[in-house]
Each structure stands twice: as C-alpha cells, then as structure tokens.
PDB file of N, CA and C in Angstrom:
ATOM      1  N   UNK A 153      -2.626 -42.924 -30.771  1.00  0.00           N
ATOM      2  CA  UNK A 153      -2.384 -41.599 -30.282  1.00  0.00           C
ATOM      3  C   UNK A 153      -2.256 -41.677 -28.758  1.00  0.00           C
ATOM      4  N   UNK A 154      -1.182 -41.100 -28.263  1.00  0.00           N
ATOM      5  CA  UNK A 154      -0.965 -41.116 -26.818  1.00  0.00           C
ATOM      6  C   UNK A 154      -1.603 -39.884 -26.188  1.00  0.00           C
ATOM      7  N   UNK A 155      -1.689 -39.902 -24.852  1.00  0.00           N
ATOM      8  CA  UNK A 155      -2.292 -38.768 -24.142  1.00  0.00           C
ATOM      9  C   UNK A 155      -1.468 -37.506 -24.329  1.00  0.00           C
ATOM     10  N   UNK A 156      -0.138 -37.625 -24.348  1.00  0.00           N
ATOM     11  CA  UNK A 156       0.687 -36.428 -24.515  1.00  0.00           C
ATOM     12  C   UNK A 156       0.487 -35.805 -25.893  1.00  0.00           C
ATOM     13  N   UNK A 157       0.262 -36.609 -26.895  1.00  0.00           N
ATOM     14  CA  UNK A 157      -0.010 -36.072 -28.236  1.00  0.00           C
ATOM     15  C   UNK A 157      -1.346 -35.348 -28.244  1.00  0.00           C
ATOM     16  N   UNK A 158      -2.332 -35.925 -27.587  1.00  0.00           N
ATOM     17  CA  UNK A 158      -3.640 -35.300 -27.513  1.00  0.00           C
ATOM     18  C   UNK A 158      -3.563 -33.970 -26.767  1.00  0.00           C
ATOM     19  N   UNK A 159      -2.834 -33.950 -25.654  1.00  0.00           N
ATOM     20  CA  UNK A 159      -2.722 -32.727 -24.875  1.00  0.00           C
ATOM     21  C   UNK A 159      -1.939 -31.663 -25.623  1.00  0.00           C
ATOM     22  N   UNK A 160      -0.908 -32.049 -26.361  1.00  0.00           N
ATOM     23  CA  UNK A 160      -0.115 -31.052 -27.064  1.00  0.00           C
ATOM     24  C   UNK A 160      -0.896 -30.449 -28.231  1.00  0.00           C
ATOM     25  N   UNK A 161      -1.865 -31.206 -28.775  1.00  0.00           N
ATOM     26  CA  UNK A 161      -2.676 -30.679 -29.867  1.00  0.00           C
ATOM     27  C   UNK A 161      -3.845 -29.829 -29.374  1.00  0.00           C
ATOM     28  N   UNK A 162      -4.189 -29.927 -28.114  1.00  0.00           N
ATOM     29  CA  UNK A 162      -5.337 -29.208 -27.578  1.00  0.00           C
ATOM     30  C   UNK A 162      -4.983 -27.740 -27.384  1.00  0.00           C
ATOM     31  N   UNK A 163      -5.955 -26.861 -27.518  1.00  0.00           N
ATOM     32  CA  UNK A 163      -5.694 -25.441 -27.251  1.00  0.00           C
ATOM     33  C   UNK A 163      -5.332 -25.233 -25.788  1.00  0.00           C
ATOM     34  N   UNK A 164      -4.482 -24.258 -25.544  1.00  0.00           N
ATOM     35  CA  UNK A 164      -3.988 -24.040 -24.181  1.00  0.00           C
ATOM     36  C   UNK A 164      -4.996 -23.324 -23.285  1.00  0.00           C
ATOM     37  N   UNK A 165      -5.859 -22.507 -23.869  1.00  0.00           N
ATOM     38  CA  UNK A 165      -6.843 -21.791 -23.071  1.00  0.00           C
ATOM     39  C   UNK A 165      -8.075 -21.499 -23.921  1.00  0.00           C
ATOM     40  N   UNK A 166      -9.031 -20.796 -23.352  1.00  0.00           N
ATOM     41  CA  UNK A 166     -10.282 -20.522 -24.041  1.00  0.00           C
ATOM     42  C   UNK A 166     -10.067 -19.677 -25.288  1.00  0.00           C
ATOM     43  N   UNK A 167      -9.144 -18.702 -25.203  1.00  0.00           N
ATOM     44  CA  UNK A 167      -8.918 -17.810 -26.331  1.00  0.00           C
ATOM     45  C   UNK A 167      -8.287 -18.558 -27.500  1.00  0.00           C
ATOM     46  N   UNK A 168      -7.381 -19.472 -27.212  1.00  0.00           N
ATOM     47  CA  UNK A 168      -6.790 -20.287 -28.273  1.00  0.00           C
ATOM     48  C   UNK A 168      -7.846 -21.196 -28.893  1.00  0.00           C
ATOM     49  N   UNK A 169      -8.769 -21.693 -28.086  1.00  0.00           N
ATOM     50  CA  UNK A 169      -9.843 -22.538 -28.618  1.00  0.00           C
ATOM     51  C   UNK A 169     -10.761 -21.729 -29.524  1.00  0.00           C
ATOM     52  N   UNK A 170     -11.061 -20.489 -29.137  1.00  0.00           N
ATOM     53  CA  UNK A 170     -11.915 -19.657 -29.973  1.00  0.00           C
ATOM     54  C   UNK A 170     -11.231 -19.311 -31.292  1.00  0.00           C
ATOM     55  N   UNK A 171      -9.914 -19.057 -31.247  1.00  0.00           N
ATOM     56  CA  UNK A 171      -9.190 -18.745 -32.480  1.00  0.00           C
ATOM     57  C   UNK A 171      -9.157 -19.940 -33.428  1.00  0.00           C
ATOM     58  N   UNK A 172      -9.056 -21.129 -32.864  1.00  0.00           N
ATOM     59  CA  UNK A 172      -8.986 -22.313 -33.720  1.00  0.00           C
ATOM     60  C   UNK A 172     -10.372 -22.795 -34.150  1.00  0.00           C
ATOM     61  N   UNK A 173     -11.426 -22.171 -33.631  1.00  0.00           N
ATOM     62  CA  UNK A 173     -12.772 -22.521 -34.049  1.00  0.00           C
ATOM     63  C   UNK A 173     -13.404 -23.615 -33.222  1.00  0.00           C
ATOM     64  N   UNK A 174     -12.770 -24.040 -32.172  1.00  0.00           N
ATOM     65  CA  UNK A 174     -13.347 -25.067 -31.318  1.00  0.00           C
ATOM     66  C   UNK A 174     -14.304 -24.426 -30.327  1.00  0.00           C
ATOM     67  N   UNK A 175     -15.313 -25.167 -29.949  1.00  0.00           N
ATOM     68  CA  UNK A 175     -16.275 -24.659 -28.969  1.00  0.00           C
ATOM     69  C   UNK A 175     -15.687 -24.856 -27.576  1.00  0.00           C
ATOM     70  N   UNK A 176     -15.425 -23.766 -26.911  1.00  0.00           N
ATOM     71  CA  UNK A 176     -14.910 -23.849 -25.545  1.00  0.00           C
ATOM     72  C   UNK A 176     -16.075 -23.959 -24.568  1.00  0.00           C
ATOM     73  N   UNK A 177     -15.825 -24.586 -23.460  1.00  0.00           N
ATOM     74  CA  UNK A 177     -16.850 -24.732 -22.436  1.00  0.00           C
ATOM     75  C   UNK A 177     -17.027 -23.383 -21.743  1.00  0.00           C
ATOM     76  N   UNK A 178     -18.182 -22.774 -21.907  1.00  0.00           N
ATOM     77  CA  UNK A 178     -18.428 -21.447 -21.334  1.00  0.00           C
ATOM     78  C   UNK A 178     -18.673 -21.515 -19.826  1.00  0.00           C
ATOM     79  N   UNK A 179     -19.047 -22.663 -19.322  1.00  0.00           N
ATOM     80  CA  UNK A 179     -19.348 -22.764 -17.893  1.00  0.00           C
ATOM     81  C   UNK A 179     -18.083 -22.743 -17.043  1.00  0.00           C
ATOM     82  N   UNK A 180     -16.978 -23.221 -17.597  1.00  0.00           N
ATOM     83  CA  UNK A 180     -15.737 -23.270 -16.823  1.00  0.00           C
ATOM     84  C   UNK A 180     -14.997 -21.942 -16.937  1.00  0.00           C
ATOM     85  N   UNK A 181     -14.644 -21.331 -15.811  1.00  0.00           N
ATOM     86  CA  UNK A 181     -13.901 -20.075 -15.877  1.00  0.00           C
ATOM     87  C   UNK A 181     -12.464 -20.329 -16.323  1.00  0.00           C
ATOM     88  N   UNK A 182     -11.838 -19.294 -16.831  1.00  0.00           N
ATOM     89  CA  UNK A 182     -10.460 -19.467 -17.258  1.00  0.00           C
ATOM     90  C   UNK A 182      -9.529 -19.478 -16.042  1.00  0.00           C
ATOM     91  N   UNK A 183      -8.249 -19.624 -16.288  1.00  0.00           N
ATOM     92  CA  UNK A 183      -7.289 -19.831 -15.201  1.00  0.00           C
ATOM     93  C   UNK A 183      -7.142 -18.618 -14.294  1.00  0.00           C
ATOM     94  N   UNK A 184      -7.443 -17.419 -14.795  1.00  0.00           N
ATOM     95  CA  UNK A 184      -7.218 -16.209 -14.005  1.00  0.00           C
ATOM     96  C   UNK A 184      -8.502 -15.644 -13.398  1.00  0.00           C
ATOM     97  N   UNK A 185      -9.591 -16.379 -13.479  1.00  0.00           N
ATOM     98  CA  UNK A 185     -10.860 -15.884 -12.943  1.00  0.00           C
ATOM     99  C   UNK A 185     -10.788 -15.693 -11.435  1.00  0.00           C
ATOM    100  N   UNK A 186     -10.173 -16.620 -10.741  1.00  0.00           N
ATOM    101  CA  UNK A 186     -10.076 -16.502  -9.279  1.00  0.00           C
ATOM    102  C   UNK A 186      -9.228 -15.294  -8.899  1.00  0.00           C
ATOM    103  N   UNK A 187      -8.167 -15.049  -9.649  1.00  0.00           N
ATOM    104  CA  UNK A 187      -7.317 -13.897  -9.357  1.00  0.00           C
ATOM    105  C   UNK A 187      -8.081 -12.596  -9.591  1.00  0.00           C
ATOM    106  N   UNK A 188      -8.882 -12.541 -10.655  1.00  0.00           N
ATOM    107  CA  UNK A 188      -9.659 -11.330 -10.918  1.00  0.00           C
ATOM    108  C   UNK A 188     -10.707 -11.106  -9.834  1.00  0.00           C
ATOM    109  N   UNK A 189     -11.337 -12.180  -9.377  1.00  0.00           N
ATOM    110  CA  UNK A 189     -12.330 -12.046  -8.306  1.00  0.00           C
ATOM    111  C   UNK A 189     -11.671 -11.586  -7.011  1.00  0.00           C
ATOM    112  N   UNK A 190     -10.518 -12.142  -6.704  1.00  0.00           N
ATOM    113  CA  UNK A 190      -9.808 -11.748  -5.487  1.00  0.00           C
ATOM    114  C   UNK A 190      -9.366 -10.300  -5.569  1.00  0.00           C
ATOM    115  N   UNK A 191      -8.871  -9.873  -6.724  1.00  0.00           N
ATOM    116  CA  UNK A 191      -8.445  -8.493  -6.897  1.00  0.00           C
ATOM    117  C   UNK A 191      -9.626  -7.541  -6.771  1.00  0.00           C
ATOM    118  N   UNK A 192     -10.755  -7.896  -7.356  1.00  0.00           N
ATOM    119  CA  UNK A 192     -11.950  -7.058  -7.254  1.00  0.00           C
ATOM    120  C   UNK A 192     -12.436  -6.978  -5.807  1.00  0.00           C
ATOM    121  N   UNK A 193     -12.385  -8.088  -5.099  1.00  0.00           N
ATOM    122  CA  UNK A 193     -12.791  -8.082  -3.696  1.00  0.00           C
ATOM    123  C   UNK A 193     -11.853  -7.217  -2.861  1.00  0.00           C
ATOM    124  N   UNK A 194     -10.553  -7.346  -3.072  1.00  0.00           N
ATOM    125  CA  UNK A 194      -9.586  -6.535  -2.326  1.00  0.00           C
ATOM    126  C   UNK A 194      -9.756  -5.057  -2.649  1.00  0.00           C
ATOM    127  N   UNK A 195      -9.997  -4.727  -3.908  1.00  0.00           N
ATOM    128  CA  UNK A 195     -10.207  -3.331  -4.279  1.00  0.00           C
ATOM    129  C   UNK A 195     -11.480  -2.782  -3.645  1.00  0.00           C
ATOM    130  N   UNK A 196     -12.524  -3.583  -3.608  1.00  0.00           N
ATOM    131  CA  UNK A 196     -13.767  -3.155  -2.975  1.00  0.00           C
ATOM    132  C   UNK A 196     -13.598  -2.902  -1.487  1.00  0.00           C
ATOM    133  N   UNK A 197     -12.885  -3.785  -0.816  1.00  0.00           N
ATOM    134  CA  UNK A 197     -12.623  -3.595   0.617  1.00  0.00           C
ATOM    135  C   UNK A 197     -11.780  -2.353   0.843  1.00  0.00           C
ATOM    136  N   UNK A 198     -10.753  -2.156   0.013  1.00  0.00           N
ATOM    137  CA  UNK A 198      -9.885  -0.983   0.127  1.00  0.00           C
ATOM    138  C   UNK A 198     -10.687   0.302  -0.064  1.00  0.00           C
ATOM    139  N   UNK A 199     -11.547   0.345  -1.070  1.00  0.00           N
ATOM    140  CA  UNK A 199     -12.346   1.535  -1.310  1.00  0.00           C
ATOM    141  C   UNK A 199     -13.356   1.771  -0.186  1.00  0.00           C
ATOM    142  N   UNK A 200     -13.920   0.710   0.355  1.00  0.00           N
ATOM    143  CA  UNK A 200     -14.873   0.860   1.455  1.00  0.00           C
ATOM    144  C   UNK A 200     -14.188   1.411   2.701  1.00  0.00           C
ATOM    145  N   UNK A 201     -13.001   0.916   2.998  1.00  0.00           N
ATOM    146  CA  UNK A 201     -12.258   1.413   4.156  1.00  0.00           C
ATOM    147  C   UNK A 201     -11.895   2.879   3.955  1.00  0.00           C
ATOM    148  N   UNK A 202     -11.462   3.243   2.760  1.00  0.00           N
ATOM    149  CA  UNK A 202     -11.120   4.643   2.491  1.00  0.00           C
ATOM    150  C   UNK A 202     -12.340   5.547   2.608  1.00  0.00           C
ATOM    151  N   UNK A 203     -13.481   5.070   2.151  1.00  0.00           N
ATOM    152  CA  UNK A 203     -14.707   5.856   2.261  1.00  0.00           C
ATOM    153  C   UNK A 203     -15.108   6.056   3.720  1.00  0.00           C
ATOM    154  N   UNK A 204     -14.986   5.021   4.531  1.00  0.00           N
ATOM    155  CA  UNK A 204     -15.313   5.132   5.959  1.00  0.00           C
ATOM    156  C   UNK A 204     -14.366   6.113   6.645  1.00  0.00           C
ATOM    157  N   UNK A 205     -13.079   6.040   6.322  1.00  0.00           N
ATOM    158  CA  UNK A 205     -12.109   6.968   6.916  1.00  0.00           C
ATOM    159  C   UNK A 205     -12.401   8.394   6.477  1.00  0.00           C
ATOM    160  N   UNK A 206     -12.744   8.589   5.224  1.00  0.00           N
ATOM    161  CA  UNK A 206     -13.058   9.922   4.727  1.00  0.00           C
ATOM    162  C   UNK A 206     -14.282  10.501   5.418  1.00  0.00           C
ATOM    163  N   UNK A 207     -15.323   9.692   5.568  1.00  0.00           N
ATOM    164  CA  UNK A 207     -16.539  10.159   6.237  1.00  0.00           C
ATOM    165  C   UNK A 207     -16.263  10.441   7.709  1.00  0.00           C
ATOM    166  N   UNK A 208     -15.424   9.625   8.320  1.00  0.00           N
ATOM    167  CA  UNK A 208     -15.095   9.819   9.733  1.00  0.00           C
ATOM    168  C   UNK A 208     -14.291  11.093   9.948  1.00  0.00           C
ATOM    169  N   UNK A 209     -13.381  11.403   9.040  1.00  0.00           N
ATOM    170  CA  UNK A 209     -12.511  12.559   9.226  1.00  0.00           C
ATOM    171  C   UNK A 209     -13.092  13.858   8.669  1.00  0.00           C
ATOM    172  N   UNK A 210     -14.212  13.810   7.985  1.00  0.00           N
ATOM    173  CA  UNK A 210     -14.783  15.024   7.399  1.00  0.00           C
ATOM    174  C   UNK A 210     -15.127  16.082   8.447  1.00  0.00           C
ATOM    175  N   UNK A 211     -15.767  15.770   9.571  1.00  0.00           N
ATOM    176  CA  UNK A 211     -16.031  16.823  10.569  1.00  0.00           C
ATOM    177  C   UNK A 211     -14.741  17.464  11.110  1.00  0.00           C
ATOM    178  N   UNK A 212     -13.724  16.668  11.313  1.00  0.00           N
ATOM    179  CA  UNK A 212     -12.453  17.208  11.790  1.00  0.00           C
ATOM    180  C   UNK A 212     -11.845  18.133  10.747  1.00  0.00           C
ATOM    181  N   UNK A 213     -11.934  17.750   9.500  1.00  0.00           N
ATOM    182  CA  UNK A 213     -11.408  18.582   8.424  1.00  0.00           C
ATOM    183  C   UNK A 213     -12.171  19.898   8.331  1.00  0.00           C
ATOM    184  N   UNK A 214     -13.481  19.839   8.459  1.00  0.00           N
ATOM    185  CA  UNK A 214     -14.286  21.059   8.409  1.00  0.00           C
ATOM    186  C   UNK A 214     -13.943  21.975   9.581  1.00  0.00           C
ATOM    187  N   UNK A 215     -13.796  21.406  10.777  1.00  0.00           N
ATOM    188  CA  UNK A 215     -13.429  22.213  11.942  1.00  0.00           C
ATOM    189  C   UNK A 215     -12.063  22.849  11.761  1.00  0.00           C
ATOM    190  N   UNK A 216     -11.116  22.082  11.238  1.00  0.00           N
ATOM    191  CA  UNK A 216      -9.770  22.606  11.033  1.00  0.00           C
ATOM    192  C   UNK A 216      -9.770  23.736  10.016  1.00  0.00           C
ATOM    193  N   UNK A 217     -10.452  23.546   8.904  1.00  0.00           N
ATOM    194  CA  UNK A 217     -10.499  24.595   7.887  1.00  0.00           C
ATOM    195  C   UNK A 217     -11.224  25.843   8.388  1.00  0.00           C
ATOM    196  N   UNK A 218     -12.304  25.654   9.121  1.00  0.00           N
ATOM    197  CA  UNK A 218     -13.018  26.826   9.637  1.00  0.00           C
ATOM    198  C   UNK A 218     -12.189  27.557  10.684  1.00  0.00           C
ATOM    199  N   UNK A 219     -11.397  26.825  11.476  1.00  0.00           N
ATOM    200  CA  UNK A 219     -10.541  27.511  12.454  1.00  0.00           C
ATOM    201  C   UNK A 219      -9.409  28.254  11.760  1.00  0.00           C
ATOM    202  N   UNK A 220      -8.901  27.727  10.664  1.00  0.00           N
ATOM    203  CA  UNK A 220      -7.856  28.430   9.911  1.00  0.00           C
ATOM    204  C   UNK A 220      -8.426  29.710   9.308  1.00  0.00           C
ATOM    205  N   UNK A 221      -9.614  29.637   8.764  1.00  0.00           N
ATOM    206  CA  UNK A 221     -10.248  30.833   8.193  1.00  0.00           C
ATOM    207  C   UNK A 221     -10.523  31.849   9.285  1.00  0.00           C
ATOM    208  N   UNK A 222     -10.973  31.386  10.446  1.00  0.00           N
ATOM    209  CA  UNK A 222     -11.241  32.290  11.560  1.00  0.00           C
ATOM    210  C   UNK A 222      -9.961  32.953  12.036  1.00  0.00           C
ATOM    211  N   UNK A 223      -8.874  32.229  12.124  1.00  0.00           N
ATOM    212  CA  UNK A 223      -7.592  32.802  12.553  1.00  0.00           C
ATOM    213  C   UNK A 223      -7.104  33.864  11.579  1.00  0.00           C
ATOM    214  N   UNK A 224      -7.264  33.630  10.302  1.00  0.00           N
ATOM    215  CA  UNK A 224      -6.825  34.646   9.343  1.00  0.00           C
ATOM    216  C   UNK A 224      -7.723  35.875   9.399  1.00  0.00           C
ATOM    217  N   UNK A 225      -8.988  35.685   9.684  1.00  0.00           N
ATOM    218  CA  UNK A 225      -9.876  36.853   9.822  1.00  0.00           C
ATOM    219  C   UNK A 225      -9.514  37.666  11.063  1.00  0.00           C
ATOM    220  N   UNK A 226      -9.164  37.006  12.141  1.00  0.00           N
ATOM    221  CA  UNK A 226      -8.835  37.689  13.379  1.00  0.00           C
ATOM    222  C   UNK A 226      -7.471  38.366  13.270  1.00  0.00           C
ATOM    223  N   UNK A 227      -6.525  37.714  12.623  1.00  0.00           N
ATOM    224  CA  UNK A 227      -5.169  38.256  12.612  1.00  0.00           C
ATOM    225  C   UNK A 227      -4.940  39.288  11.516  1.00  0.00           C
ATOM    226  N   UNK A 228      -5.810  39.376  10.542  1.00  0.00           N
ATOM    227  CA  UNK A 228      -5.559  40.321   9.467  1.00  0.00           C
ATOM    228  C   UNK A 228      -5.986  41.731   9.893  1.00  0.00           C
ATOM    229  N   UNK A 229      -5.152  42.698   9.608  1.00  0.00           N
ATOM    230  CA  UNK A 229      -5.500  44.065  10.007  1.00  0.00           C
ATOM    231  C   UNK A 229      -6.605  44.638   9.095  1.00  0.00           C
ATOM    232  N   UNK A 230      -7.487  45.405   9.698  1.00  0.00           N
ATOM    233  CA  UNK A 230      -8.575  46.007   8.920  1.00  0.00           C
ATOM    234  C   UNK A 230      -8.366  47.525   8.896  1.00  0.00           C
ATOM    235  N   UNK A 231      -8.385  48.082   7.735  1.00  0.00           N
ATOM    236  CA  UNK A 231      -8.170  49.523   7.589  1.00  0.00           C
ATOM    237  C   UNK A 231      -9.451  50.237   7.333  1.00  0.00           C
TER     238      UNK A 231
END
C-alpha cells in the first residue's frame, strides 16, 4: 500500500471521520477553527468600538433632542 492510497482512503475531515465511525482526534482543531476565532475576535472588536462610540455620542444626542423639543415648545403658538 502506497502513501497516496492510504491518504485517499482516509477521511477528509473530522465530520467524515465521525460518519465513518473512526475516532477523530478531539485535541486537534478542524481546518476552519482559526478563521472562526479570527471572525469572533473581529466581531468583538467591532462591537466594542461601536459601544464606545455610542456611549461617547449619547450626551450629544440627548442635548440635540432636548434642544429640538425646546425649539418646538418655543415656536408653537399657544391659544
């Protein structure tokens, strides 16, 4: 048996090994684990930055909304 025959008979990933009944090595992550970790890290950073921007702009938003309400109270005629 050559190495190429052995490799072609082997399952391609953990899920194929589980379907065929072979015990897959649980300690080794699959091929997309690094991509999932990177995506989760990028999403966490993105959400943290958005939260900081939201907290930073909240006083400005409150001032703007209160000034709009004040302007409508001043400009509306009272009978």
